[in-house]
PDB file of C-alpha atoms and ligand atoms in Angstrom:
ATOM      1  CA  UNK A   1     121.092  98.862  83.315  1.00 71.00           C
ATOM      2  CA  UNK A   2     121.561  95.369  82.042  1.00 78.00           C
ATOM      3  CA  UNK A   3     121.787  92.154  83.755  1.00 88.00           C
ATOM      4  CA  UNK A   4     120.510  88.626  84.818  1.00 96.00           C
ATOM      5  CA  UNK A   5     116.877  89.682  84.878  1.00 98.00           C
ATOM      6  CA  UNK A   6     113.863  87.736  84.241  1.00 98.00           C
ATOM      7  CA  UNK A   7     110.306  88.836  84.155  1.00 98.00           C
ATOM      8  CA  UNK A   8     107.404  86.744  85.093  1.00 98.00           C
ATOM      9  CA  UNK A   9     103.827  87.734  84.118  1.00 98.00           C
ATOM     10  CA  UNK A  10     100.701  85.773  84.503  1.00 96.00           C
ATOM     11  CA  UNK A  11      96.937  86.498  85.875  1.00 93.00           C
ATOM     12  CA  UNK A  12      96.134  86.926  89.211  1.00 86.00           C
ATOM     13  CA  UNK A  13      95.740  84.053  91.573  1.00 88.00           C
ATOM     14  CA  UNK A  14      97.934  81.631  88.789  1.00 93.00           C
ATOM     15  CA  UNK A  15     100.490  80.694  91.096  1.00 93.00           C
ATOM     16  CA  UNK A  16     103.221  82.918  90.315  1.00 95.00           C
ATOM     17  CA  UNK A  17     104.345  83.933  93.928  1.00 94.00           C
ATOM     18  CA  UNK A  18     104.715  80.147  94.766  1.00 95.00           C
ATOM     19  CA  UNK A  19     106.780  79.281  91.756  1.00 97.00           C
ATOM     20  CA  UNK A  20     109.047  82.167  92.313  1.00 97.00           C
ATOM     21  CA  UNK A  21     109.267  81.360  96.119  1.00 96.00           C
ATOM     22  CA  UNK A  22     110.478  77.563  95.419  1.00 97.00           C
ATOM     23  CA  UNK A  23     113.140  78.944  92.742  1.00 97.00           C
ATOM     24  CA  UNK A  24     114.450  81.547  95.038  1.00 97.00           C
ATOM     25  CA  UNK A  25     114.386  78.974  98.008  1.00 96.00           C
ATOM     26  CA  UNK A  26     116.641  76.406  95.734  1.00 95.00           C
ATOM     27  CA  UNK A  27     119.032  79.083  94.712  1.00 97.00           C
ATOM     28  CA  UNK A  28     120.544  81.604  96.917  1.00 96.00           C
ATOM     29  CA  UNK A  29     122.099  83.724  93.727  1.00 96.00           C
ATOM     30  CA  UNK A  30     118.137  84.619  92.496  1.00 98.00           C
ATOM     31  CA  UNK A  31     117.136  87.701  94.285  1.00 98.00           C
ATOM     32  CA  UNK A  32     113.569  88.710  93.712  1.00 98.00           C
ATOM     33  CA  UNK A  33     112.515  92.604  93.784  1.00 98.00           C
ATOM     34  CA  UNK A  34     110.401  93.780  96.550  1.00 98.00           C
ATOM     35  CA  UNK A  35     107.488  95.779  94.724  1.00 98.00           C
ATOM     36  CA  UNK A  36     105.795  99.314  96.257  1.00 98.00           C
ATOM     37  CA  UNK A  37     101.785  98.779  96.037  1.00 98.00           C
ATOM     38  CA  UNK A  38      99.447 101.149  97.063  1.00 98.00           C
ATOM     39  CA  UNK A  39      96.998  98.271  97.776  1.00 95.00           C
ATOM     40  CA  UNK A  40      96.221  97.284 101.464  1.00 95.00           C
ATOM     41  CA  UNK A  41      97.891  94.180 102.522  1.00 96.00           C
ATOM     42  CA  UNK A  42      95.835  90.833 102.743  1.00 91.00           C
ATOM     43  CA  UNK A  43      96.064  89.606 106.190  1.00 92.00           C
ATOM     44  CA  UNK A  44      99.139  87.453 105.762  1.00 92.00           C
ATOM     45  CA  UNK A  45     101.421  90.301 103.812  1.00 95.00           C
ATOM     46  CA  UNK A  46     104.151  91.560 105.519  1.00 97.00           C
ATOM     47  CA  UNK A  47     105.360  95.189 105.020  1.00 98.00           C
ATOM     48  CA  UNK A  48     108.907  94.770 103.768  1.00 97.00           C
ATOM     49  CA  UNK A  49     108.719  91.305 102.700  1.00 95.00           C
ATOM     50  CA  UNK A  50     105.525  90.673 100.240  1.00 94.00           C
ATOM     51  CA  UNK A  51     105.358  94.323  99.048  1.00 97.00           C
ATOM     52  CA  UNK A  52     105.970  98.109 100.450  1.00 98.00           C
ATOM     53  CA  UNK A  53     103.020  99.067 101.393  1.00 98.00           C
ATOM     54  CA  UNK A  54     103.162 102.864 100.566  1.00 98.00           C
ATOM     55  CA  UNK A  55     100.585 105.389 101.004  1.00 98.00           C
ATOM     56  CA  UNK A  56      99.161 107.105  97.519  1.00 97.00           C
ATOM     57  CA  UNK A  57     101.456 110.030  98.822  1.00 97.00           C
ATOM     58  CA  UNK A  58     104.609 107.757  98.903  1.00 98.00           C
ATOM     59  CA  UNK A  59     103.891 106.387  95.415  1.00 98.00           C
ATOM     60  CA  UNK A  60     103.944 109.755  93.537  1.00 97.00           C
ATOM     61  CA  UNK A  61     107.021 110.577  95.477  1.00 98.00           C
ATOM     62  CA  UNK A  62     108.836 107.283  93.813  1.00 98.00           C
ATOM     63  CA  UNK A  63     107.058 107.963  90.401  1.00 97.00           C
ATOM     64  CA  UNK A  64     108.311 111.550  90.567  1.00 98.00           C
ATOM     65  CA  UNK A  65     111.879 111.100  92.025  1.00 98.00           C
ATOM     66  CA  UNK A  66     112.477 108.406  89.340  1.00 97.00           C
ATOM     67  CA  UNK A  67     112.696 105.777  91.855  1.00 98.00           C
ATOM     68  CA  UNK A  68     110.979 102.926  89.722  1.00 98.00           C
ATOM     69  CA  UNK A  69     111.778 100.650  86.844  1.00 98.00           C
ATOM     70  CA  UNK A  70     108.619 100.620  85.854  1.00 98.00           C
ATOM     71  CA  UNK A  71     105.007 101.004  87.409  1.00 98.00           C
ATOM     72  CA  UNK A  72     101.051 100.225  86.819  1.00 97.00           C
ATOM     73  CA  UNK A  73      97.886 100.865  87.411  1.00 94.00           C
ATOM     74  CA  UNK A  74      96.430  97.422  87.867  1.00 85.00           C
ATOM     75  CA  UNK A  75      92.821  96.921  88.871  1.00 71.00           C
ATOM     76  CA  UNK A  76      92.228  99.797  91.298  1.00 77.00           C
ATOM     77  CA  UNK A  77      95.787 100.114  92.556  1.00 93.00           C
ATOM     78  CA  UNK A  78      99.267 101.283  91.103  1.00 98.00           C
ATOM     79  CA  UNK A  79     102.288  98.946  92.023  1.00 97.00           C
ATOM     80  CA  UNK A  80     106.131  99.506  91.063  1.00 98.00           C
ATOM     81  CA  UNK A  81     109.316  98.358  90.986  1.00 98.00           C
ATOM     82  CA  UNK A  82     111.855 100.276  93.122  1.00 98.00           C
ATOM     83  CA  UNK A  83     114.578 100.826  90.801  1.00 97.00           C
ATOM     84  CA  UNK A  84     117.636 101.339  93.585  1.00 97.00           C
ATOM     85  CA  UNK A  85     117.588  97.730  95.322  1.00 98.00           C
ATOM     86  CA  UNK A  86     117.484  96.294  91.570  1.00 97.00           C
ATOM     87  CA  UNK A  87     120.598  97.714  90.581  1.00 96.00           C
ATOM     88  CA  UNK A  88     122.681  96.355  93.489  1.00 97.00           C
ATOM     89  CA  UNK A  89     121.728  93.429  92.800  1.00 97.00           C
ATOM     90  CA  UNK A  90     122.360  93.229  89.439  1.00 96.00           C
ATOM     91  CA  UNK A  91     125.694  94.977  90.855  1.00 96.00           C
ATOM     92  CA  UNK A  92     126.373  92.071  93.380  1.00 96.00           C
ATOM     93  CA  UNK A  93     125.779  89.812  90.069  1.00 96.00           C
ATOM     94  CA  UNK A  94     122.370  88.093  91.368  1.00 97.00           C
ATOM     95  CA  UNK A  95     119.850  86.759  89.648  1.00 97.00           C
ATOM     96  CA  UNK A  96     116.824  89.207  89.366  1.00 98.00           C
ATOM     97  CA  UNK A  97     113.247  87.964  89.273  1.00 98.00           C
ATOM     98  CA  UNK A  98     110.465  91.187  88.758  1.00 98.00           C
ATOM     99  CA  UNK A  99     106.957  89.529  89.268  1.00 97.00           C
ATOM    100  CA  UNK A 100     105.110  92.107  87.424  1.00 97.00           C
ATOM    101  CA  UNK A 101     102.001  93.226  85.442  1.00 95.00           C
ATOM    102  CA  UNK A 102     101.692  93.518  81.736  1.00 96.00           C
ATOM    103  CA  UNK A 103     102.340  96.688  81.530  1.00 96.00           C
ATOM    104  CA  UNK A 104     105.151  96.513  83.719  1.00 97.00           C
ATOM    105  CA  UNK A 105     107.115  94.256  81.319  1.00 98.00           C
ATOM    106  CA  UNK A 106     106.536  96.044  78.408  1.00 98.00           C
ATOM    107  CA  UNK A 107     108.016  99.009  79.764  1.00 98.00           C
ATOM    108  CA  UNK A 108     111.085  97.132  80.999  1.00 97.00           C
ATOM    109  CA  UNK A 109     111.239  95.101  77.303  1.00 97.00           C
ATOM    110  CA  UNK A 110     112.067  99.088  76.345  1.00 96.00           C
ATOM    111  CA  UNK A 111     114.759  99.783  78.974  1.00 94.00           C
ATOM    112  CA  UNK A 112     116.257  96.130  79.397  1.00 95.00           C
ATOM    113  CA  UNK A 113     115.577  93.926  76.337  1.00 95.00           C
ATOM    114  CA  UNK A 114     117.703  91.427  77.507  1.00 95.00           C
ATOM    115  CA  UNK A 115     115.301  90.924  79.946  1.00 97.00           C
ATOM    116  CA  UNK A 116     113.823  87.157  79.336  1.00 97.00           C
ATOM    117  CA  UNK A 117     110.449  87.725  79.670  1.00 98.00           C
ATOM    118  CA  UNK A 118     108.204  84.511  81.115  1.00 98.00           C
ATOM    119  CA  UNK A 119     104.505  84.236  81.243  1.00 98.00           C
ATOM    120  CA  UNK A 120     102.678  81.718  83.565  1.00 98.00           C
ATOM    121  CA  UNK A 121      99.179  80.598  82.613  1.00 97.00           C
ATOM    122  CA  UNK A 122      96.563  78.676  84.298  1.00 96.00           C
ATOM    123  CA  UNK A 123      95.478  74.926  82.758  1.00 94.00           C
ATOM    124  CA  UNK A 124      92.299  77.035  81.690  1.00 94.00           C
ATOM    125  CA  UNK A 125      90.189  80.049  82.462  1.00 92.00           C
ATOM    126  CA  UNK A 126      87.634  77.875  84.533  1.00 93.00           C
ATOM    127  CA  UNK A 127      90.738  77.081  86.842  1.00 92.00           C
ATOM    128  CA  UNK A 128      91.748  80.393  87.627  1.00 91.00           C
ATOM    129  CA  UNK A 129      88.175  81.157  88.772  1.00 90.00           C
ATOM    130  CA  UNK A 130      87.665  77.985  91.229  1.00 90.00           C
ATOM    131  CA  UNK A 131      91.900  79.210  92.324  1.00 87.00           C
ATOM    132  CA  UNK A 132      90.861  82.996  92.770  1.00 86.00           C
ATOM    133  CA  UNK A 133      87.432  81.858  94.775  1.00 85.00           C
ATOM    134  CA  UNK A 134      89.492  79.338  97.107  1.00 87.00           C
ATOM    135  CA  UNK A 135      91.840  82.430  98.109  1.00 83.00           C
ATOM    136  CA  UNK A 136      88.544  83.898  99.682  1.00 83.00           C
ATOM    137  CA  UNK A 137      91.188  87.141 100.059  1.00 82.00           C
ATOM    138  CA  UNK A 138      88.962  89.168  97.671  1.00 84.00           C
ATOM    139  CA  UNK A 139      85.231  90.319  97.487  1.00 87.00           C
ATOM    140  CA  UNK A 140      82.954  89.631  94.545  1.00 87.00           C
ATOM    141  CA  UNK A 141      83.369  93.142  93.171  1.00 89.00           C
ATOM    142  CA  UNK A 142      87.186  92.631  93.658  1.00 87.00           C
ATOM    143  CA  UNK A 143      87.174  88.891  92.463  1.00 88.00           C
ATOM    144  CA  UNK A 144      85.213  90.109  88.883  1.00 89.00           C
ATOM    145  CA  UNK A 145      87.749  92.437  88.321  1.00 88.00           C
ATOM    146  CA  UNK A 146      90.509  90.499  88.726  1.00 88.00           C
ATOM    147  CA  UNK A 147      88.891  88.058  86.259  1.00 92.00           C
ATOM    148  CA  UNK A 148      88.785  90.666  83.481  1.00 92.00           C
ATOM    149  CA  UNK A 149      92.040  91.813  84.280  1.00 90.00           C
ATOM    150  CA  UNK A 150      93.197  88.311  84.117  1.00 93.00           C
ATOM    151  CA  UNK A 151      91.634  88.014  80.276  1.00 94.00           C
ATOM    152  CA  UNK A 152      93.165  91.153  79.141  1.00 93.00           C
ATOM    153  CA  UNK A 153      96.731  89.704  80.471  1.00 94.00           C
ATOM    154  CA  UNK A 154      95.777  85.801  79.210  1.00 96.00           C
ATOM    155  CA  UNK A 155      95.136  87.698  75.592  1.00 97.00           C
ATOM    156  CA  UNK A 156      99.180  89.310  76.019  1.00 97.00           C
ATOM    157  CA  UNK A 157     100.593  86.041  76.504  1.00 96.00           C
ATOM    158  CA  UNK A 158     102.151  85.545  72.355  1.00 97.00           C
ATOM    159  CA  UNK A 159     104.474  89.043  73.684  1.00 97.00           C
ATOM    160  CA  UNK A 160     106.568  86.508  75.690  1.00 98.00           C
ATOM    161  CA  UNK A 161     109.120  84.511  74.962  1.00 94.00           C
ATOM    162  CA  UNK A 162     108.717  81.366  76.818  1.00 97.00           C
ATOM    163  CA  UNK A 163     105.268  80.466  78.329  1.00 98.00           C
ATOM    164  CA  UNK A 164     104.922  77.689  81.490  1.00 98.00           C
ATOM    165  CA  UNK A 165     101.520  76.251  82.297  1.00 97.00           C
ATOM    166  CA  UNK A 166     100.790  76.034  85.909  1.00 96.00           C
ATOM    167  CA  UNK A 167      99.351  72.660  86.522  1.00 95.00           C
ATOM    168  CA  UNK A 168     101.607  70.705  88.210  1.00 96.00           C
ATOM    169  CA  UNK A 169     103.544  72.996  90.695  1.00 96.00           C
ATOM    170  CA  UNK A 170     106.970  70.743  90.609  1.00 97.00           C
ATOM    171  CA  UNK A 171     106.880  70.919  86.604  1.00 97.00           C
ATOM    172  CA  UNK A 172     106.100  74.511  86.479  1.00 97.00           C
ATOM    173  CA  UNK A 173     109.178  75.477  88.824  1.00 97.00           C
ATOM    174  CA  UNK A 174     111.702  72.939  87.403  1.00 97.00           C
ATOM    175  CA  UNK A 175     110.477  74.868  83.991  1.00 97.00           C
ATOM    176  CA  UNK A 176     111.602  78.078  85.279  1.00 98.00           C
ATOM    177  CA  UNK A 177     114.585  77.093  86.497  1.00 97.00           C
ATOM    178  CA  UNK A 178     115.326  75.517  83.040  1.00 97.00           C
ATOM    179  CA  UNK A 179     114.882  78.999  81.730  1.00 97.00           C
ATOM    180  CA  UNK A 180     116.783  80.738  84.135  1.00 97.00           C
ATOM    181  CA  UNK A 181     119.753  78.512  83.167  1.00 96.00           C
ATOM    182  CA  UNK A 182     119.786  77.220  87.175  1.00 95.00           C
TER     183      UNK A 182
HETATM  184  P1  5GP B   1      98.287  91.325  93.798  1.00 53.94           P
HETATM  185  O1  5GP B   1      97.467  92.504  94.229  1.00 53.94           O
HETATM  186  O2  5GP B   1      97.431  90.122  93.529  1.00 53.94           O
HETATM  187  O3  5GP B   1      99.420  91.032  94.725  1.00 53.94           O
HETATM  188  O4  5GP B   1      98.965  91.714  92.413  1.00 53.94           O
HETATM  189  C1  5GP B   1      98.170  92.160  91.381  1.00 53.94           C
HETATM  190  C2  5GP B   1      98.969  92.330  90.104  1.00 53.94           C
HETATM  191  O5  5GP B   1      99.964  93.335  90.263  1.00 53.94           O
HETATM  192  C3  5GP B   1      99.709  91.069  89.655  1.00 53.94           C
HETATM  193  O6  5GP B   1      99.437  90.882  88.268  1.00 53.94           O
HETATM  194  C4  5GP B   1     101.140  91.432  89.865  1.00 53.94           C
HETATM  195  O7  5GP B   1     101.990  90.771  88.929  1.00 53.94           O
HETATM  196  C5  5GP B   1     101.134  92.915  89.632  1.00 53.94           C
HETATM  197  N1  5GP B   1     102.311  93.559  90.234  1.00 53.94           N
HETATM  198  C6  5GP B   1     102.862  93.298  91.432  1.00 53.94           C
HETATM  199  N2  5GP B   1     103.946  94.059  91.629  1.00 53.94           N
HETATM  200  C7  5GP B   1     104.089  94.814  90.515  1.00 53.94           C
HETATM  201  C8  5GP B   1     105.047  95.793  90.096  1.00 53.94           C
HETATM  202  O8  5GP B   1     105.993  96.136  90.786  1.00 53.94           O
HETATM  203  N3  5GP B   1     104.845  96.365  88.884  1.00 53.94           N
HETATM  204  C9  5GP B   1     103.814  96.016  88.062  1.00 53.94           C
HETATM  205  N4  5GP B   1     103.724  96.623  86.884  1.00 53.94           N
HETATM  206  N5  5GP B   1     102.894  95.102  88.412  1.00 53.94           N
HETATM  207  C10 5GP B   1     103.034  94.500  89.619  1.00 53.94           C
END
């Protein structure tokens, strides 16, 4: 499959969902992929809109039909990308935006290399922390977890081609549009 696809990266809690939300708000022709978690929604997600909420069941059912792009274990969860509603919109010539784990994007750097692969970093470690606690959507176990996960990713960043810093919200999405050529 190849296409107008861009891959953003980033730790958890960096601000990634906004940024991607204001671009796709500006720009009608970005279509951003609906991900299959096997993590329980937070009490704002909606099924169908944030992720598909599938049961562990479900998930080896997509991972053994084919039906990702690519999936991950991350933290104590597995999330994917359903591969189906990716290609029709490549098809209908939009531009696709994967929000995806590490390990997602190097497995689609082996199946789309034209991919242009984005990662989105905090101002500093110290940031992320005070940003993950204000969430409050996570325990302590959950919240220490994320934080390691969140080094191993911050140590992956050189793999990407273009890198924004999330400090200013209005810089960091007129930077991604920049690289979206929008
Ligand atoms: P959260 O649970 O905070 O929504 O997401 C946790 C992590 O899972 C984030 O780093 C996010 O980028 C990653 N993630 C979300 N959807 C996918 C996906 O479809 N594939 C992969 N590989 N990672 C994903």
């Amino acid at each position: 499959m190849t296409g107008d696809v861009t891959v953003i990266c980033g730790p958890t809690a960096v601000g990634k969902g906004t940024i991607v939300r204001a671009v796709a708000a500006a720009h009608p022709e970005v279509w951003v992929s609906v991900s299959a978690t096997t993590r329980a929604p937070r009490p704002t997600e909606v099924d169908g809109v944030d992720y598909l909420f599938v049961t562990e069941a479900e998930f080896d059912e997509l991972v053994g039909t084919d039906g990702l792009l690519e999936w991950a274990a991350v933290h104590t969860t597995r999330y994917g990308t359903p591969a189906e509603p990716v290609r029709r919109a490549v098809a209908a010539g939009r531009k696709v935006i994967l929000e995806i784990d590490v390990q997602g994007a190097r497995q689609v750097r082996q199946t789309m290399p034209e991919a242009r692969f984005i990662f989105i970093e905090p101002p500093s470690m110290a940031e992320l922390r005070a940003r993950l606690a204000k969430r409050g959507t996570e325990t302590e176990a959950q919240v220490a977890v994320r934080l390691k996960t969140a080094e191993a990713e911050m140590a992956a960043k050189g793999e990407f081609e273009h890198l924004i810093v999330n400090d200013d919200l209005g810089l960091a999405v007129s930077d991604l549009l920049h690289f979206m050529g929008l």
